[in-house]
Amino acid sequence: MNAVHKTSHVAAASAAPILRTRNLTVRFDEFPAVRDVDLSIADGELRVIIGANGAGKSTLLDLLCGKTLPSEGEIWLHDRNITGIGEAAIARSGVGRKFQTPTVFKDMTVLENLQVASSRRVRVFQNLFERVKSGPSDKEIAVAERTGLLGSMKRKASELSHGQLQWLELAMVLSQDPKIILLDEPAAGMTAAETDKTAELLLDLAGGHTVLVIEHDMAFVRRICRTITVMHQGAVLAEGTAEEIECNPAVIEAYLGSATLSHA
Amino acid sequence: MTYRTASIIAYIVFFAVVLALPLVLNSFWTNRVAIYLVYSICAIGISMSWGYAGILSLGQGLFFGMGAYMLAMSLTLAVPDNNPVPQLMLLNMEPDAVRDLCCVTTGSFLWIPFRSVAVGMIAGIVVPCILAAGIGYVMFKRRTTGVYVSIITLAFALIGQLLIINNQPLTGGFNGLADLALLEIGGFEFDPYGPSAYYAVAFTLIVVILLARYMLAGRIGQVLKAIREDEARARYLGYDVENYKLFIFCVSAGVAGLAGMLFTLTSEFATPSLMATSLSISMVIWAATGGRASLLGACIGALIVNFVGSLASESATFQPVWPIILGLLFVVVVLFMPNGIAGIFKAFIERSGKAERFAKAELSAREA
């Protein structure tokens, strides 16, 4: 069992990386929130980042999507250095970000949210005389079906449940056709049934998409994950399969603790 | 009746009323209503930037005033007595200055292009746009949002007003520009108290509102709405939020400049008071009362508030307290009817639409 996991891990790592970081560091008032992170995500990989509160997980995603500027280090998407080119340009180059608390356009319908997200014509003068279709395109229907929102297309986002909002944001990120999807605790605040559905959705995405997920819930992690990166105090502590991570003494001491392991 | 049908009917009725009014109004009221329609165009500008993109400019008067001054400069020079140099400059020049527009007072050369009325008319839109582009560029690239945008725009309007007041030899100072020639295009003269100026304003209003509606009903309106709802999300979807904001801010300033020119046309003067804080804030109140997210609503809001205001100014009791009433109106609108008159109209149409559907369903159920 262990061997199989290891092979798949090695195979994934040997594929051309879609996202690489080198010495990625950010300091807030001299305090390093993220330190010397060298990350390499292979094309089509589903990677989970775990770590205690304050370990720098969300800050790492903020760095990757341009929300925060790194103090040092570089971020490469394929063969392009995307460090410091701005959020919108990073998004256009193929990085999609889903936040922990869903950010969607509340006063617009689900369809309008998807239309704004899926349009790849983003410049002002491209859109000046561009009309809006009254119905959904095939692509919008497909992505709504995948996230279970097809029946809610005409509803305003403000009328959706919390779980549906999470899926709507995910659907919007998917509509961008990103090369890599960054998800911050996608199952946060969801009911058990919604969590199950989210896990299925993520497994379904893996392969077709490259996905980087932050997650707290180890049971959820074990269901979806192949490779785990553990962060501790801003730095990468360990990387490996779920089994390897759970047996790693440094990880146990720093993060998982005996209580979590007893469920394993 | 759907909301869409209802709003198309509302537009048609509004246009018909606006076009028919001069038939029943005397020359005094024709002029008054023409000025109210100018204010309506201002309110459309506010609705575009505030209602659609969430940019609350409290300095719209700066652009309005600039538009007014640009045309007023041309119309000043068109008066024979003001040739080759306007009277206001002769009164303020140094005794030994050359009596030529190039150098009679400091900066008087800036007036030279305005010998052509066409230049004045173009500058009335272009100069406010350029001004807005400069202010907007600094604000939006630095990601200034919300109340800070309001404060900055307010400050710029005050600076503009001060610059004009303090440069009397160049601008006419506190008195502004009055005693203007009538605007004449191709031998046709626009009479501020006749139907000609009125229809110039009315047609401009109709064209502006239809163009604005066409543009904002399209993709750009959708993106602006998205930016209003969640700026960061729009950015992470790949939109250059700053450029969109800059664009709508400039368009809104251009619309205000156009309105300013029409103000000069109908009022025959331009003064620094057009850039006063009170007028800029009044414009926001007009748009809020009518419904900031509705172009037609904002228009109607401006008409109603100004009409009531002018009735109040004729009553000795109400005239001194009118600013207080206006302030209270704003508070009431913000608290109890955030979508203004247009919002009430929409709610009414939707409710009656529901009742209609319900009655139909009941009828068909009974038949079955």
Coordinates of N, CA and C in Angstrom, one line a residue, chain A residues 65-67 87-89 91-92 95-99 103-108 111-113 115-125 127-133 156 169 172-173 176, chain B residues 51 143 211-248 251 293 339 346 350:
Chain A
C65 N -1.6 34.1 -5.4 CA -2.6 34.8 -6.3 C -2.3 36.3 -6.4
G66 N -1.3 36.8 -5.7 CA -0.9 38.2 -5.8 C -1.5 39.1 -4.8
K67 N -2.3 38.5 -3.9 CA -3.0 39.4 -2.9 C -1.9 40.1 -2.0
E87 N -2.8 41.2 -9.3 CA -3.8 40.1 -9.1 C -4.4 39.7 -10.5
A88 N -4.9 40.8 -11.2 CA -5.6 40.6 -12.4 C -4.8 39.8 -13.4
A89 N -3.5 40.3 -13.6 CA -2.7 39.6 -14.6 C -2.4 38.2 -14.1
A91 N -4.4 36.3 -12.4 CA -5.6 35.5 -12.7 C -5.7 35.2 -14.2
R92 N -5.3 36.2 -15.0 CA -5.4 36.0 -16.5 C -4.4 34.9 -17.0
V95 N -4.2 31.5 -12.8 CA -4.3 31.1 -11.4 C -5.7 31.5 -10.9
G96 N -6.5 30.5 -10.4 CA -7.8 30.8 -9.9 C -7.8 30.6 -8.4
R97 N -8.5 31.5 -7.7 CA -8.4 31.5 -6.2 C -9.8 31.5 -5.6
K98 N -10.1 30.5 -4.8 CA -11.3 30.5 -4.0 C -11.0 30.8 -2.6
F99 N -11.7 31.7 -2.0 CA -11.4 32.1 -0.6 C -12.2 31.3 0.4
T103 N -16.5 34.6 -1.6 CA -16.7 35.9 -2.2 C -17.3 35.8 -3.6
V104 N -18.6 36.2 -3.6 CA -19.3 36.2 -4.9 C -20.0 37.5 -5.0
F105 N -20.6 37.8 -6.2 CA -21.3 39.0 -6.4 C -22.8 38.8 -5.9
K106 N -23.0 39.2 -4.7 CA -24.3 38.9 -4.0 C -25.5 39.4 -4.6
D107 N -25.4 40.6 -5.2 CA -26.7 41.2 -5.7 C -26.9 40.8 -7.2
M108 N -26.2 39.8 -7.7 CA -26.4 39.3 -9.0 C -26.8 37.9 -9.0
L111 N -26.4 33.0 -12.7 CA -26.0 33.1 -14.1 C -25.1 34.3 -14.3
E112 N -25.5 35.4 -13.8 CA -24.6 36.6 -14.0 C -23.3 36.5 -13.4
N113 N -23.2 35.8 -12.2 CA -21.9 35.5 -11.6 C -21.1 34.7 -12.5
Q115 N -21.4 34.4 -15.8 CA -21.1 35.1 -17.0 C -19.9 36.0 -16.8
V116 N -19.8 36.7 -15.7 CA -18.7 37.6 -15.4 C -17.4 36.8 -15.3
A117 N -17.6 35.6 -14.6 CA -16.4 34.8 -14.4 C -15.9 34.1 -15.7
S118 N -16.8 33.7 -16.6 CA -16.4 32.9 -17.7 C -15.9 33.8 -18.9
S119 N -16.3 35.0 -18.9 CA -15.9 35.9 -20.0 C -14.4 36.1 -20.0
R120 N -13.7 35.7 -21.1 CA -12.3 36.0 -21.1 C -12.0 37.3 -21.8
R121 N -13.0 38.0 -22.1 CA -12.8 39.4 -22.6 C -12.8 40.3 -21.4
V122 N -11.7 40.7 -20.9 CA -11.6 41.4 -19.7 C -11.3 42.9 -19.8
R123 N -11.0 43.4 -21.0 CA -10.6 44.8 -21.1 C -11.8 45.7 -21.3
V124 N -11.6 46.9 -20.9 CA -12.8 47.9 -20.9 C -13.3 48.0 -22.3
F125 N -12.4 48.3 -23.3 CA -12.8 48.6 -24.6 C -13.3 47.4 -25.4
N127 N -15.2 45.4 -24.0 CA -16.6 45.1 -23.5 C -17.5 46.3 -23.7
L128 N -17.0 47.3 -24.3 CA -17.8 48.6 -24.4 C -19.1 48.4 -25.1
F129 N -19.1 47.6 -26.2 CA -20.4 47.4 -26.9 C -20.8 45.9 -26.9
E130 N -20.2 45.2 -26.0 CA -20.4 43.8 -26.0 C -21.8 43.6 -25.3
R131 N -22.7 42.8 -25.9 CA -24.0 42.5 -25.3 C -23.9 41.3 -24.4
V132 N -24.8 41.2 -23.5 CA -24.9 40.1 -22.5 C -26.0 39.1 -23.0
K133 N -25.6 37.9 -23.1 CA -26.6 36.9 -23.5 C -27.7 36.7 -22.4
K156 N -30.8 35.0 -7.1 CA -29.7 35.9 -6.7 C -28.8 35.1 -5.7
E169 N -18.7 29.9 -5.8 CA -17.4 30.5 -6.0 C -16.5 29.5 -6.7
M172 N -17.3 29.6 -10.3 CA -16.8 30.8 -10.9 C -15.3 30.6 -11.2
V173 N -14.6 30.0 -10.3 CA -13.1 29.8 -10.5 C -13.0 28.8 -11.6
Q176 N -13.2 30.2 -15.1 CA -12.0 31.0 -15.6 C -11.1 30.1 -16.4
Chain B
G51 N -24.3 54.7 -8.9 CA -25.3 53.6 -8.9 C -24.7 52.3 -9.5
R143 N -5.8 52.4 -5.3 CA -6.9 51.6 -4.7 C -7.6 52.3 -3.6
L211 N -28.0 56.3 -24.7 CA -26.6 55.8 -24.9 C -26.1 55.1 -23.6
A212 N -26.3 55.8 -22.5 CA -25.9 55.2 -21.2 C -26.6 53.9 -20.9
R213 N -27.9 53.9 -21.2 CA -28.6 52.6 -21.0 C -28.1 51.5 -21.8
Y214 N -27.9 51.8 -23.1 CA -27.4 50.8 -24.0 C -26.0 50.3 -23.5
M215 N -25.1 51.2 -23.1 CA -23.8 50.8 -22.7 C -23.9 49.9 -21.4
L216 N -24.7 50.4 -20.4 CA -24.7 49.8 -19.1 C -25.5 48.5 -19.1
A217 N -26.4 48.3 -20.1 CA -27.2 47.1 -20.2 C -26.3 46.0 -20.8
G218 N -25.1 46.3 -21.3 CA -24.2 45.4 -21.9 C -23.2 44.8 -20.9
R219 N -22.2 44.2 -21.4 CA -21.2 43.5 -20.6 C -20.5 44.5 -19.6
I220 N -20.3 45.7 -20.1 CA -19.5 46.6 -19.2 C -20.3 47.0 -18.0
G221 N -21.7 47.1 -18.1 CA -22.5 47.3 -16.9 C -22.5 46.2 -16.0
Q222 N -22.4 45.0 -16.5 CA -22.4 43.8 -15.7 C -21.1 43.7 -14.9
V223 N -20.0 44.1 -15.6 CA -18.7 44.0 -14.9 C -18.6 45.1 -13.8
L224 N -19.2 46.3 -14.2 CA -19.1 47.4 -13.2 C -20.0 47.0 -11.9
K225 N -21.1 46.4 -12.2 CA -21.9 45.9 -11.0 C -21.1 44.9 -10.2
A226 N -20.4 44.0 -10.9 CA -19.6 43.0 -10.2 C -18.5 43.7 -9.3
I227 N -17.9 44.8 -9.9 CA -16.9 45.5 -9.2 C -17.5 46.2 -7.9
R228 N -18.7 46.7 -8.1 CA -19.4 47.4 -7.0 C -19.7 46.4 -5.9
E229 N -20.1 45.1 -6.3 CA -20.4 44.1 -5.3 C -19.2 43.6 -4.6
D230 N -18.1 43.3 -5.3 CA -16.9 42.7 -4.7 C -15.7 43.0 -5.6
E231 N -15.0 44.1 -5.3 CA -13.9 44.5 -6.1 C -12.8 43.5 -6.2
A232 N -12.5 42.8 -5.1 CA -11.4 41.9 -5.0 C -11.7 40.7 -5.9
R233 N -13.0 40.2 -5.8 CA -13.3 39.0 -6.6 C -13.2 39.3 -8.1
A234 N -13.6 40.5 -8.5 CA -13.5 40.9 -9.9 C -12.0 40.8 -10.3
R235 N -11.2 41.3 -9.4 CA -9.7 41.3 -9.7 C -9.2 39.9 -9.9
Y236 N -9.6 39.0 -9.0 CA -9.1 37.6 -9.1 C -9.8 36.8 -10.2
L237 N -10.8 37.4 -10.9 CA -11.3 36.8 -12.1 C -10.5 37.4 -13.3
G238 N -9.6 38.3 -13.1 CA -8.8 38.8 -14.2 C -9.1 40.2 -14.7
Y239 N -10.1 40.8 -14.1 CA -10.5 42.2 -14.5 C -9.6 43.2 -13.9
D240 N -9.1 44.2 -14.8 CA -8.4 45.3 -14.3 C -9.3 46.3 -13.7
V241 N -9.7 46.2 -12.4 CA -10.7 47.0 -11.8 C -10.5 48.5 -12.0
E242 N -9.2 48.9 -11.8 CA -8.9 50.3 -11.9 C -9.3 50.9 -13.2
N243 N -9.0 50.2 -14.3 CA -9.4 50.7 -15.6 C -10.9 50.9 -15.8
Y244 N -11.6 49.9 -15.3 CA -13.1 50.1 -15.3 C -13.6 51.3 -14.6
K245 N -13.0 51.4 -13.4 CA -13.5 52.6 -12.5 C -13.1 53.9 -13.2
L246 N -11.9 53.9 -13.7 CA -11.4 55.1 -14.4 C -12.3 55.5 -15.5
F247 N -12.6 54.4 -16.3 CA -13.5 54.6 -17.5 C -14.8 55.3 -17.1
I248 N -15.5 54.7 -16.1 CA -16.9 55.2 -15.8 C -16.8 56.5 -15.1
V251 N -16.4 59.0 -17.9 CA -17.6 59.1 -18.7 C -18.6 60.0 -17.9
A293 N -29.5 53.5 -8.8 CA -29.2 52.5 -9.8 C -30.1 52.5 -11.0
N339 N -33.4 52.4 -2.8 CA -33.4 52.5 -4.3 C -34.3 53.6 -4.8
K346 N -40.4 49.7 -9.0 CA -40.1 48.3 -9.3 C -40.8 47.3 -8.4
E350 N -43.5 44.5 -9.6 CA -43.3 43.1 -9.4 C -44.5 42.5 -8.5

